[in-house]
XYZ file of C-alpha atoms in Angstrom:
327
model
C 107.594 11.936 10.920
C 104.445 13.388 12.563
C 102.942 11.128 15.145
C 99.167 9.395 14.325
C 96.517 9.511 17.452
C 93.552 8.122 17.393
C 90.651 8.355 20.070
C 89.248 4.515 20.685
C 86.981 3.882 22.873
C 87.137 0.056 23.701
C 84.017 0.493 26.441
C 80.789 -1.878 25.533
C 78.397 -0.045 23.462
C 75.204 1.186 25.124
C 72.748 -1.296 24.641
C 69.093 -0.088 22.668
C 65.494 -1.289 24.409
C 64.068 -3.860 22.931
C 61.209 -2.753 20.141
C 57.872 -3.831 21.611
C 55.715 -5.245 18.882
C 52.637 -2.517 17.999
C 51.872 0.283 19.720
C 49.853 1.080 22.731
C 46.789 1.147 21.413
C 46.882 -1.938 19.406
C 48.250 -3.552 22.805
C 45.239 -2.546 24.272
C 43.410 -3.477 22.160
C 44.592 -7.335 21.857
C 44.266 -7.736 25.436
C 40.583 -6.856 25.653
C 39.334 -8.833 22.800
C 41.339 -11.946 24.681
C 39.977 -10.438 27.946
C 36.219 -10.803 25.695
C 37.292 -13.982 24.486
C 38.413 -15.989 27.430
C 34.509 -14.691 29.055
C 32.881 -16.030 26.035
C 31.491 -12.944 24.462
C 33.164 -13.180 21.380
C 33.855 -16.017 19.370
C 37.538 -17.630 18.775
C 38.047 -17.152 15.515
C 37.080 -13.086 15.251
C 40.374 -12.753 17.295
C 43.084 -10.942 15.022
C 46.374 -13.015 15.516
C 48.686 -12.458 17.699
C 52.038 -10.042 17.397
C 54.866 -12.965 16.471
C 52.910 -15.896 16.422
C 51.317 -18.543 14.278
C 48.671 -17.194 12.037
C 45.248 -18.451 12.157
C 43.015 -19.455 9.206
C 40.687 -16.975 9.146
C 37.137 -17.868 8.880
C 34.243 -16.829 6.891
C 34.067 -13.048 6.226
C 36.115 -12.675 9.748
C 38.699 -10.339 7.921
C 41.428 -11.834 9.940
C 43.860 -11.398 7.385
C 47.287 -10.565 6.556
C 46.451 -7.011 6.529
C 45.258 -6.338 9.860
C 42.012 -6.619 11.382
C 38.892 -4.995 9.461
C 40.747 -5.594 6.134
C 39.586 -8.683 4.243
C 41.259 -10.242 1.720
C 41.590 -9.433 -1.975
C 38.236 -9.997 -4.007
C 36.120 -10.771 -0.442
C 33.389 -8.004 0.494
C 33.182 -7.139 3.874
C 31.012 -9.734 6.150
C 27.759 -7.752 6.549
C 26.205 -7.192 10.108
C 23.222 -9.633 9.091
C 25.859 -12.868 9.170
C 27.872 -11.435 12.168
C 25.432 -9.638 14.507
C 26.623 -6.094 15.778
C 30.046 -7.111 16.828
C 31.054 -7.990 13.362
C 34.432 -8.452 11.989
C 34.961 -4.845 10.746
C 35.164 -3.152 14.683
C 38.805 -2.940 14.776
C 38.712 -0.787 11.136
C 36.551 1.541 12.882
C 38.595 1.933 16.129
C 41.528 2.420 14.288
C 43.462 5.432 15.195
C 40.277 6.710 17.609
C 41.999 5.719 20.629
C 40.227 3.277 23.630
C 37.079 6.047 23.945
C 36.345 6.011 20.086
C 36.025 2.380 20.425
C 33.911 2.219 23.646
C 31.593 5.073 22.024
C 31.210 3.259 18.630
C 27.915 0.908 17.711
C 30.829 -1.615 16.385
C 32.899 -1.269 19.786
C 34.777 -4.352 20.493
C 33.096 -4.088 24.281
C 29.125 -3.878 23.219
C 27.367 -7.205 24.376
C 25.858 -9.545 21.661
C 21.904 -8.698 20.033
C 21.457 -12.071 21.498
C 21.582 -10.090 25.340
C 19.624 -6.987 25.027
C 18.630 -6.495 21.405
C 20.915 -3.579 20.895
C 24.027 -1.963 20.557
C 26.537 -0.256 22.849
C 25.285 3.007 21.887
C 21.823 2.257 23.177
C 20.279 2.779 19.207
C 18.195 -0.486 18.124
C 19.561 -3.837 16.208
C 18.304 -4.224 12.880
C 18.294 -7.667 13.101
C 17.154 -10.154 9.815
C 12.870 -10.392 10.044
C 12.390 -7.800 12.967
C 12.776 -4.166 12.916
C 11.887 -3.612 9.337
C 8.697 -5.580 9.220
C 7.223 -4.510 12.088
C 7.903 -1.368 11.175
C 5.829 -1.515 8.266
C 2.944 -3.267 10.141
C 2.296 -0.753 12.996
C -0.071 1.746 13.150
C 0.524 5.593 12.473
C 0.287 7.208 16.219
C -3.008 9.159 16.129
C -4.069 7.909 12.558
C -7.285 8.285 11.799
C -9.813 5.432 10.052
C -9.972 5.713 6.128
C -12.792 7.149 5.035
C -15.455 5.274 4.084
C -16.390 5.446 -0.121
C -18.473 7.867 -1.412
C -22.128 6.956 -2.804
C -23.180 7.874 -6.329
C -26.311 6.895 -7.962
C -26.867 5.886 -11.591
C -29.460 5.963 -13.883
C -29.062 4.817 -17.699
C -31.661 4.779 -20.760
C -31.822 2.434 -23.679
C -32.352 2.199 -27.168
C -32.870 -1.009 -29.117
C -30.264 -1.909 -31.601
C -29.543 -5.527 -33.305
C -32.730 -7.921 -34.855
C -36.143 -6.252 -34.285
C -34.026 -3.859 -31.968
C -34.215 -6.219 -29.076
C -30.891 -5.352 -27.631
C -30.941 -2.843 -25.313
C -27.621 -0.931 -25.779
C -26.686 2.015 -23.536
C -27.721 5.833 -24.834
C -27.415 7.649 -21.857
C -25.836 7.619 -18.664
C -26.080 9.824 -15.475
C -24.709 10.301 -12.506
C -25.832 11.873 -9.303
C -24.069 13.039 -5.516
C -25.493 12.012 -2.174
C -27.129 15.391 -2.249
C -28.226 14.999 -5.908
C -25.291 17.133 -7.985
C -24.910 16.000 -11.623
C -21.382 14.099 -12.098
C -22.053 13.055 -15.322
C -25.303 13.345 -17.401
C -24.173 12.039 -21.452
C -25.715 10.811 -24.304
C -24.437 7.694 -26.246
C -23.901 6.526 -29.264
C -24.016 2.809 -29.561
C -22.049 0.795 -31.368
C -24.451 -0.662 -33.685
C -27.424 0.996 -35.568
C -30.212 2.141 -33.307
C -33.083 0.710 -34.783
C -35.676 1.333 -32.115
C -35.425 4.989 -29.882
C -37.849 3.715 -27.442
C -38.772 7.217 -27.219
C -41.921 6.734 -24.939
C -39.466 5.037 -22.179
C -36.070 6.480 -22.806
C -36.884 10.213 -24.326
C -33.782 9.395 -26.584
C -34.432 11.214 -30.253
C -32.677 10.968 -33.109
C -30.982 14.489 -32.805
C -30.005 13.442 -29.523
C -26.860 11.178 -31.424
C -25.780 14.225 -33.517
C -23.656 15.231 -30.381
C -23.335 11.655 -28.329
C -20.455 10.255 -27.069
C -18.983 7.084 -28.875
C -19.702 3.928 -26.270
C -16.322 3.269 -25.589
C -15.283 6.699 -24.579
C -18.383 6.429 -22.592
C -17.530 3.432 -20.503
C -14.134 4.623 -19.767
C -15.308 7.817 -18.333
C -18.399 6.449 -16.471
C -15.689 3.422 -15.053
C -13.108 6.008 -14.139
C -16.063 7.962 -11.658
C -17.943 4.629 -10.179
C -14.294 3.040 -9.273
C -13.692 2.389 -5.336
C -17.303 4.260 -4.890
C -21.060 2.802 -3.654
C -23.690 3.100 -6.451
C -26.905 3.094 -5.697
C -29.693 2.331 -8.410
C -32.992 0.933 -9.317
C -32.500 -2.654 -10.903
C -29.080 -1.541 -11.729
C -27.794 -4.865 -13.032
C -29.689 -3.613 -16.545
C -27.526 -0.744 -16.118
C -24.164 -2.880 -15.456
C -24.979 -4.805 -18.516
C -25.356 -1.664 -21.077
C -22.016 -0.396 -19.354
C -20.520 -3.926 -20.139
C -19.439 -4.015 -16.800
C -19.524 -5.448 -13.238
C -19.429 -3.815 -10.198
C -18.249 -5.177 -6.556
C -21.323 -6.813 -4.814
C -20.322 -4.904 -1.974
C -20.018 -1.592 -3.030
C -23.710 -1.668 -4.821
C -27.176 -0.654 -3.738
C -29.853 -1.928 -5.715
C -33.237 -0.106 -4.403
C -35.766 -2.637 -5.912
C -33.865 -5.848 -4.298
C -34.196 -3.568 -0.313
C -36.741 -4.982 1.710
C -37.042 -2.074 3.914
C -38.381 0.125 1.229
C -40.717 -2.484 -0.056
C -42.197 -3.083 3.828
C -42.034 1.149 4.436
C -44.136 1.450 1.512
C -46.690 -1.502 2.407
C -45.422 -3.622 -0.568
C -44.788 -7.327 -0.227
C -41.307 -7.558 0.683
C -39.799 -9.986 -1.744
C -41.820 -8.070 -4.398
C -39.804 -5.974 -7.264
C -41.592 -2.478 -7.574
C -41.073 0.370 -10.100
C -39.102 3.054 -8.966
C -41.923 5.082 -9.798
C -44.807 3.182 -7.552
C -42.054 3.273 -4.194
C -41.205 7.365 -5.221
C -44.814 7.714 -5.089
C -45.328 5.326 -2.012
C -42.397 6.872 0.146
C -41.645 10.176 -0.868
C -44.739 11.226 -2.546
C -43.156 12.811 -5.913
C -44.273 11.733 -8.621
C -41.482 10.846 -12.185
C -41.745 9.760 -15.299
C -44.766 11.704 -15.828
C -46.019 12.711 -19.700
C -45.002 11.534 -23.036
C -41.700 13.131 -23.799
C -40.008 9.839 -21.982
C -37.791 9.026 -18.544
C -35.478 11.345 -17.321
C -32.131 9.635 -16.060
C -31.033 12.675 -13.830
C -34.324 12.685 -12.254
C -34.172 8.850 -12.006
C -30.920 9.321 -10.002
C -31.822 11.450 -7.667
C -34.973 9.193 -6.284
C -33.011 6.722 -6.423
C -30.958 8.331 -3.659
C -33.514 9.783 -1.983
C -35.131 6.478 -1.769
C -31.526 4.792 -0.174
C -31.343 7.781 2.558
C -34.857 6.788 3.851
C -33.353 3.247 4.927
C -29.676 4.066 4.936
C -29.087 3.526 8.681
C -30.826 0.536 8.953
C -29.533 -1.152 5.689
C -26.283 -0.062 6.092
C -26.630 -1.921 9.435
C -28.347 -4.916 8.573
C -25.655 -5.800 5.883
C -22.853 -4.842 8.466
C -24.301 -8.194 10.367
C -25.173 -10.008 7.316
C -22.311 -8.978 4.934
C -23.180 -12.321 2.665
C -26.010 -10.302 1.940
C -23.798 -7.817 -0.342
């Protein structure tokens, strides 16, 4: 019978190093944020818990769950930096697997002092922070911008025709519209809405051909609306004009020439006097309109009109600047 040998070895087995809970960097990482916490910078209950022992309740969007730090729990969004400042909850998700410099670097770092301290982040780049950065953003001035322009000037002249019983309603049946330096913006004749029954010829030099070809009122107003909008009109008893338009303009962006006393006093009429456009043309430029029989011309109304506002402009312009409840 063959003999049986068998190699025991009765010494103690070698014995294996204890595991250390987590790795290096998470070790380094739990003893700064106690290091932060035991100075006060950052606030007990952002703390993940500790490797072994008892689990803390984790607060409000603090993502100090089960799953690690950064991770919050199932059906919870992340806490935004609005409730928890720049050091918010979700640093440690960021420094994950970056290593100690990552985390220093980062605008989340567990290390960067509060917004409460210096207003910004580790990195240096500004804290938006809830009612600052964004409004006054919006409320300071463009570097180098310029002044807006101020609005152009236009001057308007309309003619009439009487429509309604005895043809006492004046009703718009021509409409023009004049530059600063006198260009024609719009020069259009008008059909009313109701029957003309007087032409007023002598006054307006509307004929009856002169409707063959007009413009229907309302296509009228929206077109004459669309130029005058955000400018200055200047005109000659121009709330008539308003009134055939159907419309009002701002008090402050109108120039009536018969309601100026400087033209009035530069033409040696009594200031609170209301002359014809045609006596202060005469007086102050020394043209003379609405000459003959064939009627008023609204272009040429316009445009001494105008010239009538540049004679005073400087000093009107002025005089409301220091009286505007004179507009």
């Amino acid at each position: 019978m063959d003999d049986l040998i068998l190699n025991l070895d009765f010494a103690a087995p070698e014995r294996r190093p204890k595991k250390e809970p987590g790795n290096r960097k998470h070790q380094s990482f739990v003893r700064r944020r106690r290091e932060l916490e035991r100075r006060g910078v950052l606030r007990q209950k952002q703390l993940p818990a500790a490797p072994g022992g008892p689990r803390r309740a984790p607060g409000r969007g603090s993502g100090g769950t089960k799953g690690g730090p950064g991770k919050p729990r199932s059906g919870q969004p992340r806490s935004c930096p609005k409730e928890n400042g720049p050091t918010g909850t979700d640093a440690p998700a960021k420094t994950k697997g970056k290593g100690r410099g990552a985390a220093r670097g980062s605008t989340n770092a567990v290390g960067a002092p509060p917004a409460s301290q210096n207003g910004s982040t580790g990195t240096g780049a500004p804290t938006k922070t809830k009612g600052s950065g964004r409004g006054t953003a919006r409320g300071a001035p463009k570097a180098g911008g310029a002044p807006p322009a101020p609005p152009k000037l236009v001057a308007m002249d309309c003619e009439m025709v009487g429509t309604g019983p005895g043809g006492r309603t004046s009703s718009l049946a021509r409409c023009s519209i004049v530059t600063y330096e006198g260009d024609i913006v719009y020069d259009e004749y008008v059909r009313p809405e109701a029957p003309i029954v007087d032409y007023r010829t002598r006054w307006s030099g509307i004929r009856r051909h002169h409707m063959d070809k007009a413009v229907p009122f309302r296509r009228a107003q929206q077109q004459v609306l669309r130029i005058l909008a955000g400018k200055v009109v200047v005109g000659h008893a121009i709330h008539n004009d308003f009134k055939a338009l159907r419309y009002s303009h701002p008090k402050a962006l109108t120039r009536d020439t018969s309601q100026i006393p400087l033209l009035n006093r530069r033409g040696g009429f009594p200031e609170n006097a209301t002359i014809s456009l045609k006596r202060l043309t005469k007086a102050l430029l020394n043209q003379d309109i609405q000459v003959g029989k064939s009627g008023h011309s609204s272009v040429e109304d316009a445009r001494a009109t105008m010239e009538l506002y540049k004679v005073v402009e400087e000093e009107w312009e002025q005089h409301l600047r220091q009286n505007p409840e004179q507009k």
